[in-house]
Amino acid sequence: MRSTFFHNNNNTAGQEKCHGWSQAWRRKQELRSARISKPKILISIRVVAVHAETNDLAPSTRFSRATDIAASRRATTSTFAAAADPSSLAEPSLSFSHRPGLFDEAGRLMLKNLTRPELEEWCLGVGEPAKRAKQLYRWLYGTRKWIRNLDEADGDPQAFSAEFKSKVFSGASLEGGLQLQSVHTARDGTRKLVFALLGGEQGGRARGTHGTVETVLIPMTNRSGENLRYTACLSTQVGCAMNCQFCYTGRMGLLANLTTAQIVEQVVEARRYLAEQSVPIRIANIVFMGMGEPLHNYDSVMAAIEILATGLELSRNKIIVSTVGLLPEMRKFIAAGTAKLAVSLHATTDEVRDWIVPTNRRYPLDQLLGALRESFPYDKRKGDDFVVIEYVLLAGVNDTLEDAQRLLALTSDIYCLVNLIVFNPHEGTPFIRSADESVRVFRGVFLAADRPCTVRTSKGDDEMAACGQLGDVNLSARPAPMLKPPEALAARLAGTGAGTVARPLVMAGETDSGCCGEN
């Protein structure tokens, strides 16, 4: 009956009821459709708005379903294209993007700036497995590999695919930022490698800096005169901001920080050079005692140490970082425990150290030595976990018997090795080296107290390759100022004949302690 009623066209009442039911049914369907389609409309609007914002366009207020779909597809395509572009992945999304100097002047990520975990992160970001980082590390730093581009690995079973080469080529670089310019060999076999800078921090002081940086390979033997190897003395900056008065590098002022890649490349290029020259002597020790204050370029140096240890497979116990005593960075470095520490002390009173090591005005002796007592307490000494105290001997300035006794007292509760440095003269210096007898007396104070004390034999001074002689003051438009000595020292310094160049010191019977104390 109900079916007949609704389908009886001759029944007017039935027509009215049917018409009313149809309207209600259609309204219900419209509401249901609206509930389903509303999220889709919002999603479409959001996608188009984001896409328009990316392209600096105002989102349209009217668009058809076809326009929505097209816009969504374009936005999705753009997202996937960005994800496939290695250069876009080398941006702040990477956990290490805060480190300075990661990119070259062309905006490419310099892979030699990256530690192994960072390289793994980058590989994953460009769609490669993490194990690709290990393969790349072997080719960048492995013995007699040291490739400059991926094509050099062709023909080897462990070569790289064309797809991976494309990813590297599009947004990254294997360059180290240095080019070996010249090598100077001293009479004693010390080699000074001079590198030209090929670029540096993007947007930083090193960008566009054209100059040179120097690395020294110092031949070393053990106490028996055997086991010949090299200690590589690395630079971390072009020039130095510390203005130590006896140091030639300090006269330059700070011109630029080196990147991690440029620090690591010094060792890579040194190994290449020795291999090309068929020199069978290995690089066994690393000292950060060349141009610059390493802890003033903290992040780049710490990453470089990791690469030297894990990529170039150098023992952390054979890596020493020297600092004048930048306390915050020094504390961080000690806590990290990545390498050994040397502290350039050079004086036993604040009056003298304020003059020859101006950083002392900010971090005086009591603060510096207090930090060392906390970190290297003598009563808890163990093994080779000691700090090296470096002390350059300057005639009439800091080389008296009283200085030696004060230094012994100041370091009596610090587990340390005192390394006395023979001053190496350079043009324009007011200082001269201490007499042989003064050095022996100074050292004798420590030996009598049964405390370790070595003398760093001067090497490479005939080629300006010795400690304190690196750099080129002519690169600096405004050389750092020479400071006036304290009044109490002025007369004594004048009486030493300051300004003359003394003969090279020959310490008969001394061991060859190089840049890093006993090795």
Coordinates of C-alpha atoms in Angstrom, one line a residue:
M1 CA 0.0 0.0 0.0
R2 CA 2.8 2.4 0.9
S3 CA 4.6 1.8 -2.4
T4 CA 1.3 2.3 -4.3
F5 CA 0.6 5.5 -2.3
F6 CA 4.0 7.1 -3.1
H7 CA 3.9 6.1 -6.8
N8 CA 0.3 7.1 -7.5
N9 CA 0.6 10.1 -9.7
N10 CA -3.1 10.8 -9.6
N11 CA -3.0 11.2 -5.8
T12 CA -2.4 14.8 -5.0
A13 CA -1.9 14.3 -1.3
G14 CA 0.6 11.6 -2.1
Q15 CA 2.5 13.9 -4.4
E16 CA 2.8 16.6 -1.7
K17 CA 4.0 14.0 0.8
C18 CA 6.5 12.6 -1.7
H19 CA 7.7 16.0 -2.5
G20 CA 8.3 16.9 1.2
W21 CA 10.1 13.6 1.8
S22 CA 12.4 14.1 -1.2
Q23 CA 13.4 17.5 0.0
A24 CA 14.2 16.2 3.5
W25 CA 16.2 13.3 2.0
R26 CA 18.2 15.6 -0.3
R27 CA 18.9 17.9 2.6
K28 CA 20.2 15.0 4.7
Q29 CA 22.4 13.8 1.8
E30 CA 23.8 17.3 1.4
L31 CA 24.8 17.6 5.1
R32 CA 26.4 14.2 5.0
S33 CA 28.3 15.2 1.9
A34 CA 29.4 18.4 3.5
R35 CA 30.8 16.6 6.6
I36 CA 32.8 14.3 4.4
S37 CA 34.1 16.8 1.9
K38 CA 34.9 19.6 4.4
P39 CA 38.2 18.2 5.5
K40 CA 39.2 17.7 1.9
I41 CA 38.4 21.3 1.2
L42 CA 40.5 22.4 4.2
I43 CA 43.4 20.2 3.2
S44 CA 43.3 21.6 -0.3
I45 CA 43.3 25.1 1.0
R46 CA 46.2 24.4 3.3
V47 CA 48.3 22.8 0.6
V48 CA 47.6 25.6 -1.9
A49 CA 48.4 28.2 0.8
V50 CA 51.7 26.6 1.7
H51 CA 52.6 26.2 -1.9
A52 CA 51.7 29.8 -2.7
E53 CA 53.6 31.0 0.3
T54 CA 56.7 29.1 -0.9
N55 CA 56.4 30.8 -4.2
D56 CA 55.6 34.3 -2.8
L57 CA 52.1 34.1 -4.3
A58 CA 48.8 35.1 -2.6
P59 CA 46.5 32.0 -2.3
S60 CA 43.4 32.3 -4.5
T61 CA 40.0 32.7 -2.8
R62 CA 38.2 30.8 -5.6
F63 CA 39.3 27.6 -7.1
S64 CA 37.7 24.6 -8.7
R65 CA 38.2 21.0 -7.8
A66 CA 40.6 20.6 -10.7
T67 CA 42.7 23.6 -9.5
D68 CA 42.8 22.1 -6.0
I69 CA 44.2 18.8 -7.3
A70 CA 46.7 20.4 -9.5
A71 CA 48.0 22.6 -6.7
S72 CA 48.2 19.7 -4.4
R73 CA 50.2 17.7 -6.9
R74 CA 52.6 20.6 -7.6
A75 CA 53.2 21.1 -3.8
T76 CA 53.8 17.4 -3.4
T77 CA 56.2 17.3 -6.4
S78 CA 58.1 20.3 -5.0
T79 CA 58.5 18.6 -1.6
F80 CA 59.8 15.4 -3.1
A81 CA 62.1 17.3 -5.4
A82 CA 63.6 19.2 -2.5
A83 CA 64.1 15.9 -0.6
A84 CA 65.9 14.5 -3.5
D85 CA 68.3 17.5 -3.8
P86 CA 71.4 16.9 -1.8
S87 CA 72.2 20.6 -1.5
S88 CA 68.8 21.3 0.1
L89 CA 69.5 18.6 2.7
A90 CA 72.8 20.2 3.7
E91 CA 70.9 22.9 5.4
P92 CA 69.8 23.7 9.0
S93 CA 67.9 20.3 9.1
L94 CA 71.3 18.7 9.8
S95 CA 72.2 18.4 13.5
F96 CA 75.7 19.9 12.9
S97 CA 74.7 22.8 10.8
H98 CA 75.6 25.3 13.6
R99 CA 79.3 24.6 13.0
P100 CA 81.2 27.3 11.1
G101 CA 82.8 26.9 7.7
L102 CA 80.8 23.8 6.5
F103 CA 80.3 25.2 3.0
D104 CA 82.7 26.4 0.4
E105 CA 82.2 29.7 -1.5
A106 CA 80.0 28.0 -4.1
G107 CA 77.7 26.9 -1.3
R108 CA 78.7 23.2 -1.5
L109 CA 79.0 21.1 1.7
M110 CA 82.7 20.2 2.2
L111 CA 82.6 16.6 3.3
K112 CA 86.0 16.8 4.9
N113 CA 84.4 19.0 7.5
L114 CA 82.3 16.1 8.8
T115 CA 83.1 13.6 11.4
R116 CA 82.1 10.0 10.8
P117 CA 78.6 10.3 12.5
E118 CA 78.0 13.6 10.7
L119 CA 78.9 12.0 7.4
E120 CA 76.5 9.1 8.1
E121 CA 73.8 11.6 8.8
W122 CA 74.4 13.3 5.5
C123 CA 74.4 10.0 3.7
L124 CA 71.0 9.1 5.2
G125 CA 69.7 12.5 4.2
V126 CA 70.5 12.0 0.5
G127 CA 69.0 8.5 0.5
E128 CA 72.2 6.5 1.0
P129 CA 72.8 3.9 3.7
A130 CA 74.9 4.9 6.7
K131 CA 77.6 2.4 5.6
R132 CA 78.4 4.7 2.6
A133 CA 80.1 7.0 5.1
K134 CA 82.5 4.2 6.0
Q135 CA 83.3 3.6 2.4
L136 CA 83.8 7.3 1.8
Y137 CA 86.0 7.6 4.8
R138 CA 88.3 4.9 3.6
W139 CA 88.8 6.6 0.3
L140 CA 89.3 10.1 1.8
Y141 CA 91.7 9.1 4.6
G142 CA 92.9 5.5 4.0
T143 CA 96.6 4.8 3.4
R144 CA 97.7 5.7 -0.1
K145 CA 94.1 6.6 -1.2
W146 CA 93.5 10.3 -0.2
I147 CA 91.2 10.9 -3.2
R148 CA 90.4 14.4 -4.3
N149 CA 87.3 13.3 -6.3
L150 CA 85.2 10.1 -6.5
D151 CA 86.4 9.3 -10.0
E152 CA 89.8 8.4 -8.6
A153 CA 88.2 5.3 -7.1
D154 CA 87.1 4.0 -10.5
G155 CA 88.3 0.6 -11.4
D156 CA 88.4 -0.6 -7.8
P157 CA 85.8 -3.1 -6.5
Q158 CA 84.9 -0.6 -3.8
A159 CA 84.3 2.3 -6.3
F160 CA 81.3 4.5 -6.1
S161 CA 78.1 4.3 -8.3
A162 CA 77.2 6.9 -10.8
E163 CA 74.1 7.7 -8.7
F164 CA 76.1 8.4 -5.6
K165 CA 78.6 10.5 -7.6
S166 CA 75.7 12.6 -8.9
K167 CA 74.4 13.2 -5.4
V168 CA 77.9 14.4 -4.2
F169 CA 78.5 16.5 -7.3
S170 CA 75.2 18.3 -7.0
G171 CA 75.7 19.7 -3.6
A172 CA 78.9 18.6 -1.9
S173 CA 82.7 18.7 -2.4
L174 CA 85.7 16.5 -1.5
E175 CA 88.1 19.5 -1.5
G176 CA 90.1 20.3 1.6
G177 CA 90.4 24.0 1.0
L178 CA 94.2 24.0 0.8
Q179 CA 96.7 23.6 -2.0
L180 CA 100.4 22.7 -1.3
Q181 CA 102.4 25.7 -2.5
S182 CA 106.0 25.0 -1.4
V183 CA 108.1 22.8 0.8
H184 CA 111.2 24.1 2.7
T185 CA 113.6 21.5 4.1
A186 CA 116.0 22.6 6.9
R187 CA 119.4 21.1 7.6
D188 CA 118.1 18.9 10.3
G189 CA 115.5 17.3 8.1
T190 CA 112.5 19.4 9.3
R191 CA 110.1 20.2 6.5
K192 CA 107.9 23.2 6.4
L193 CA 104.9 22.9 4.1
V194 CA 103.3 26.1 2.9
F195 CA 99.7 25.9 1.8
A196 CA 97.6 28.4 -0.1
L197 CA 94.1 29.0 1.1
L198 CA 91.4 28.1 -1.4
G199 CA 88.4 29.4 0.5
G200 CA 87.0 29.3 4.0
E201 CA 84.0 30.2 6.0
Q202 CA 81.0 31.1 3.9
G203 CA 80.0 34.6 5.1
G204 CA 82.8 34.7 7.7
R205 CA 86.2 36.4 8.0
A206 CA 87.9 33.5 6.2
R207 CA 85.8 33.9 3.1
G208 CA 87.8 35.5 0.4
T209 CA 90.9 35.4 2.5
H210 CA 93.9 34.8 0.3
G211 CA 97.1 33.9 2.1
T212 CA 99.1 31.0 3.3
V213 CA 99.2 28.7 6.3
E214 CA 102.1 26.6 7.4
T215 CA 102.6 23.0 8.7
V216 CA 105.8 21.6 10.0
L217 CA 107.0 17.9 9.8
I218 CA 109.6 17.4 12.6
P219 CA 111.7 14.3 12.5
M220 CA 111.7 12.5 15.8
T221 CA 113.4 9.5 17.4
N222 CA 113.2 7.7 20.7
R223 CA 115.9 8.1 23.4
S224 CA 118.0 5.4 21.7
G225 CA 118.0 7.4 18.4
E226 CA 115.8 4.8 16.8
N227 CA 112.2 4.6 15.5
L228 CA 112.4 7.6 13.2
R229 CA 108.9 9.2 12.7
Y230 CA 107.4 12.7 12.1
T231 CA 105.5 14.9 14.4
A232 CA 103.2 17.1 12.4
C233 CA 102.7 20.6 13.9
L234 CA 99.4 21.8 12.6
S235 CA 97.9 25.3 12.3
T236 CA 94.4 26.2 13.2
Q237 CA 94.2 29.9 12.2
V238 CA 95.7 32.3 9.8
G239 CA 97.6 34.5 12.2
C240 CA 96.6 34.6 15.9
A241 CA 94.6 37.0 18.2
M242 CA 96.6 36.2 21.4
N243 CA 99.5 38.6 20.6
C244 CA 102.1 36.7 22.6
Q245 CA 105.0 39.0 22.4
F246 CA 107.7 36.5 21.6
C247 CA 105.8 34.7 18.8
Y248 CA 106.1 35.7 15.1
T249 CA 102.6 34.4 14.3
G250 CA 101.1 36.6 17.0
R251 CA 102.5 39.7 15.2
M252 CA 100.1 39.0 12.3
G253 CA 96.9 39.4 14.4
L254 CA 94.0 37.1 13.5
L255 CA 93.1 37.1 9.8
A256 CA 90.9 34.0 9.7
N257 CA 89.9 30.7 11.3
L258 CA 90.7 27.6 9.4
T259 CA 87.8 25.1 8.7
T260 CA 87.9 21.6 10.0
A261 CA 88.6 20.5 6.4
Q262 CA 91.6 22.8 6.1
I263 CA 93.0 21.5 9.4
V264 CA 92.6 17.9 8.4
E265 CA 93.9 18.5 4.9
Q266 CA 97.3 19.5 6.3
V267 CA 97.8 15.9 7.4
V268 CA 96.3 14.4 4.2
E269 CA 98.5 16.6 2.0
A270 CA 101.5 15.9 4.1
R271 CA 101.0 12.1 3.7
R272 CA 100.4 12.6 -0.1
Y273 CA 103.7 14.6 -0.3
L274 CA 105.7 12.0 1.6
A275 CA 104.4 9.2 -0.5
E276 CA 105.1 11.0 -3.7
Q277 CA 108.7 11.7 -2.5
S278 CA 109.1 8.1 -1.5
V279 CA 109.9 9.2 2.1
P280 CA 109.4 6.1 4.3
I281 CA 108.9 8.0 7.5
R282 CA 105.4 7.9 9.0
I283 CA 103.5 10.7 10.7
A284 CA 103.0 9.4 14.2
N285 CA 102.3 12.4 16.4
I286 CA 100.1 15.5 16.0
V287 CA 100.6 18.7 17.9
F288 CA 98.3 21.7 17.5
M289 CA 101.1 24.2 18.1
G290 CA 101.4 25.9 14.7
M291 CA 99.7 29.1 13.7
G292 CA 96.8 30.2 15.8
E293 CA 95.3 29.5 19.2
P294 CA 93.5 26.1 18.8
L295 CA 90.8 26.7 21.4
H296 CA 89.9 30.1 19.8
N297 CA 88.7 27.9 16.9
Y298 CA 87.2 25.3 19.2
D299 CA 84.4 23.6 17.1
S300 CA 86.6 23.2 14.0
V301 CA 89.5 21.8 16.1
M302 CA 87.4 19.3 18.0
A303 CA 85.9 18.0 14.8
A304 CA 89.3 17.8 13.2
I305 CA 90.6 15.7 16.2
E306 CA 87.8 13.2 15.7
I307 CA 88.6 12.9 12.0
L308 CA 92.3 12.5 12.7
A309 CA 91.6 9.8 15.2
T310 CA 88.9 7.8 13.3
G311 CA 89.7 8.6 9.7
L312 CA 93.5 9.0 9.7
E313 CA 93.7 6.5 12.5
L314 CA 96.1 8.5 14.7
S315 CA 96.2 7.7 18.4
R316 CA 94.5 10.2 20.7
N317 CA 97.4 9.8 23.1
K318 CA 99.7 11.1 20.3
I319 CA 97.5 14.2 19.7
I320 CA 98.3 17.3 21.8
V321 CA 96.4 20.6 21.8
S322 CA 98.2 23.7 23.1
T323 CA 96.5 26.7 24.6
V324 CA 97.5 30.0 26.3
G325 CA 94.7 29.3 28.7
L326 CA 91.3 30.3 27.4
L327 CA 89.6 28.9 30.5
P328 CA 86.0 28.2 29.4
E329 CA 87.2 26.4 26.3
M330 CA 90.0 24.7 28.2
R331 CA 87.5 23.2 30.7
K332 CA 85.3 22.0 27.9
F333 CA 88.3 20.4 26.2
I334 CA 89.4 18.6 29.3
A335 CA 85.9 17.3 30.0
A336 CA 85.7 16.0 26.4
G337 CA 88.9 13.9 26.9
T338 CA 89.5 13.7 23.1
A339 CA 93.2 14.4 23.2
K340 CA 96.1 15.6 25.5
L341 CA 96.4 19.1 26.7
A342 CA 99.4 21.5 26.8
V343 CA 99.3 24.9 28.4
S344 CA 101.6 27.8 27.4
L345 CA 102.5 29.3 30.7
H346 CA 105.8 31.1 30.0
A347 CA 105.9 33.1 33.2
T348 CA 105.6 32.7 37.0
T349 CA 104.2 36.1 37.9
D350 CA 101.1 38.0 36.6
E351 CA 103.3 41.0 36.0
V352 CA 105.5 39.3 33.5
R353 CA 102.7 37.1 32.0
D354 CA 100.4 40.2 31.5
W355 CA 103.2 41.5 29.3
I356 CA 104.3 38.5 27.2
V357 CA 101.0 36.6 27.2
P358 CA 98.3 39.3 27.2
T359 CA 95.5 36.7 27.7
N360 CA 96.7 36.6 31.3
R361 CA 94.9 39.9 31.9
R362 CA 91.6 38.0 31.4
Y363 CA 92.6 34.7 32.9
P364 CA 95.4 35.3 35.5
L365 CA 97.7 32.7 36.8
D366 CA 95.7 31.8 39.9
Q367 CA 92.6 31.0 37.8
L368 CA 94.5 29.1 35.2
L369 CA 96.6 27.0 37.6
G370 CA 93.5 26.5 39.8
A371 CA 91.7 24.9 36.9
L372 CA 94.7 22.6 36.2
R373 CA 94.9 21.6 39.9
E374 CA 91.2 20.6 39.7
S375 CA 91.6 18.6 36.5
F376 CA 95.2 17.1 37.0
P377 CA 95.7 16.7 40.8
Y378 CA 99.1 15.4 41.6
D379 CA 97.9 13.2 44.5
K380 CA 95.6 11.4 42.1
R381 CA 98.0 11.0 39.3
K382 CA 97.8 7.9 37.1
G383 CA 99.6 6.8 33.9
D384 CA 100.0 9.4 31.2
D385 CA 97.0 11.5 32.1
F386 CA 99.1 14.6 32.7
V387 CA 99.2 18.1 31.3
V388 CA 102.2 19.5 29.5
I389 CA 103.4 22.9 30.9
E390 CA 105.2 24.8 28.1
Y391 CA 107.7 27.5 29.1
V392 CA 109.7 29.5 26.6
L393 CA 112.9 30.8 28.1
L394 CA 113.6 34.4 27.4
A395 CA 116.9 35.9 28.6
G396 CA 116.5 38.3 31.5
V397 CA 112.7 38.0 31.4
N398 CA 111.7 34.6 32.9
D399 CA 114.8 32.4 33.1
T400 CA 116.2 33.2 36.5
L401 CA 116.7 30.7 39.3
E402 CA 113.9 32.4 41.2
D403 CA 111.6 31.8 38.2
A404 CA 112.5 28.2 38.2
Q405 CA 111.8 27.8 41.9
R406 CA 108.5 29.6 41.6
L407 CA 107.5 27.4 38.7
L408 CA 108.3 24.3 40.7
A409 CA 106.2 25.6 43.6
L410 CA 103.3 26.6 41.4
T411 CA 103.1 23.2 39.7
S412 CA 104.0 21.1 42.7
D413 CA 100.3 19.9 43.1
I414 CA 99.7 19.5 39.4
Y415 CA 100.4 16.3 37.6
C416 CA 102.4 17.7 34.8
L417 CA 105.5 17.5 32.6
V418 CA 107.3 20.8 32.3
N419 CA 108.6 21.3 28.7
L420 CA 111.2 24.1 28.4
I421 CA 111.3 25.8 25.0
V422 CA 114.4 27.3 23.5
F423 CA 113.4 30.7 22.1
N424 CA 113.7 31.0 18.3
P425 CA 114.5 34.5 17.2
H426 CA 112.8 36.3 14.3
E427 CA 113.0 39.6 12.6
G428 CA 111.9 42.5 14.8
T429 CA 111.8 40.7 18.1
P430 CA 113.2 42.4 21.3
F431 CA 113.9 39.0 22.9
I432 CA 116.9 36.7 22.9
R433 CA 117.3 33.1 23.9
S434 CA 118.6 32.2 27.3
A435 CA 122.2 31.1 27.7
D436 CA 123.0 27.4 27.8
E437 CA 124.0 27.6 31.4
S438 CA 120.7 29.3 32.4
V439 CA 118.7 26.5 30.7
R440 CA 120.7 23.9 32.6
V441 CA 120.2 25.6 35.9
F442 CA 116.5 26.1 35.3
R443 CA 116.0 22.5 34.4
G444 CA 118.2 21.3 37.3
V445 CA 115.7 22.7 39.8
F446 CA 113.1 20.3 38.6
L447 CA 115.5 17.3 38.3
A448 CA 116.7 17.9 41.9
A449 CA 113.0 17.7 43.1
D450 CA 112.5 14.5 41.1
R451 CA 110.0 16.2 38.8
P452 CA 110.0 15.6 35.0
C453 CA 111.3 18.4 32.9
T454 CA 112.5 18.3 29.3
V455 CA 114.0 20.7 26.9
R456 CA 112.5 21.1 23.5
T457 CA 115.3 20.9 21.0
S458 CA 115.0 23.7 18.4
K459 CA 114.5 22.3 14.9
G460 CA 114.0 24.0 11.5
D461 CA 115.0 27.4 12.7
D462 CA 117.2 28.0 9.6
E463 CA 114.0 27.8 7.5
M464 CA 111.8 29.7 9.9
A465 CA 110.1 26.4 10.7
A466 CA 110.8 26.3 14.4
C467 CA 108.4 27.0 17.3
G468 CA 107.2 30.6 17.3
Q469 CA 108.5 31.3 13.8
L470 CA 105.6 30.4 11.6
G471 CA 103.5 32.9 9.5
D472 CA 104.0 35.9 7.3
V473 CA 103.5 39.3 8.9
N474 CA 103.3 40.9 5.4
L475 CA 99.8 39.4 5.1
S476 CA 98.5 41.7 7.8
A477 CA 97.5 45.2 7.1
R478 CA 97.9 46.1 10.8
P479 CA 100.4 44.0 12.7
A480 CA 99.7 43.4 16.3
P481 CA 101.3 45.9 18.7
M482 CA 104.5 45.3 20.7
L483 CA 103.7 46.0 24.4
K484 CA 105.9 47.8 26.8
P485 CA 107.6 45.7 29.5
P486 CA 106.9 46.3 33.2
E487 CA 109.2 49.0 34.6
A488 CA 110.9 46.5 36.9
L489 CA 112.0 44.4 33.9
A490 CA 112.9 47.2 31.5
A491 CA 116.4 47.7 32.9
R492 CA 117.1 44.0 33.2
L493 CA 115.9 43.4 29.6
A494 CA 118.1 46.2 28.3
G495 CA 121.1 44.7 30.1
T496 CA 120.7 41.4 28.2
G497 CA 121.5 43.0 24.8
A498 CA 117.9 42.5 23.6
G499 CA 117.4 42.8 19.9
T500 CA 120.5 40.9 18.9
V501 CA 120.2 37.4 17.5
A502 CA 122.0 34.8 19.6
R503 CA 123.6 31.7 18.3
P504 CA 121.6 28.5 18.1
L505 CA 121.5 26.6 21.4
V506 CA 123.1 23.1 21.4
M507 CA 122.2 21.2 24.5
A508 CA 124.7 18.3 24.8
G509 CA 123.2 15.1 26.1
E510 CA 119.6 16.3 25.9
T511 CA 116.9 14.1 24.4
D512 CA 114.9 15.1 21.3
S513 CA 111.6 16.2 22.7
G514 CA 110.1 17.9 19.7
C515 CA 106.9 20.0 20.0
C516 CA 105.2 17.7 22.4
G517 CA 107.6 16.7 25.1
E518 CA 108.7 13.2 25.5
N519 CA 107.2 10.8 22.9

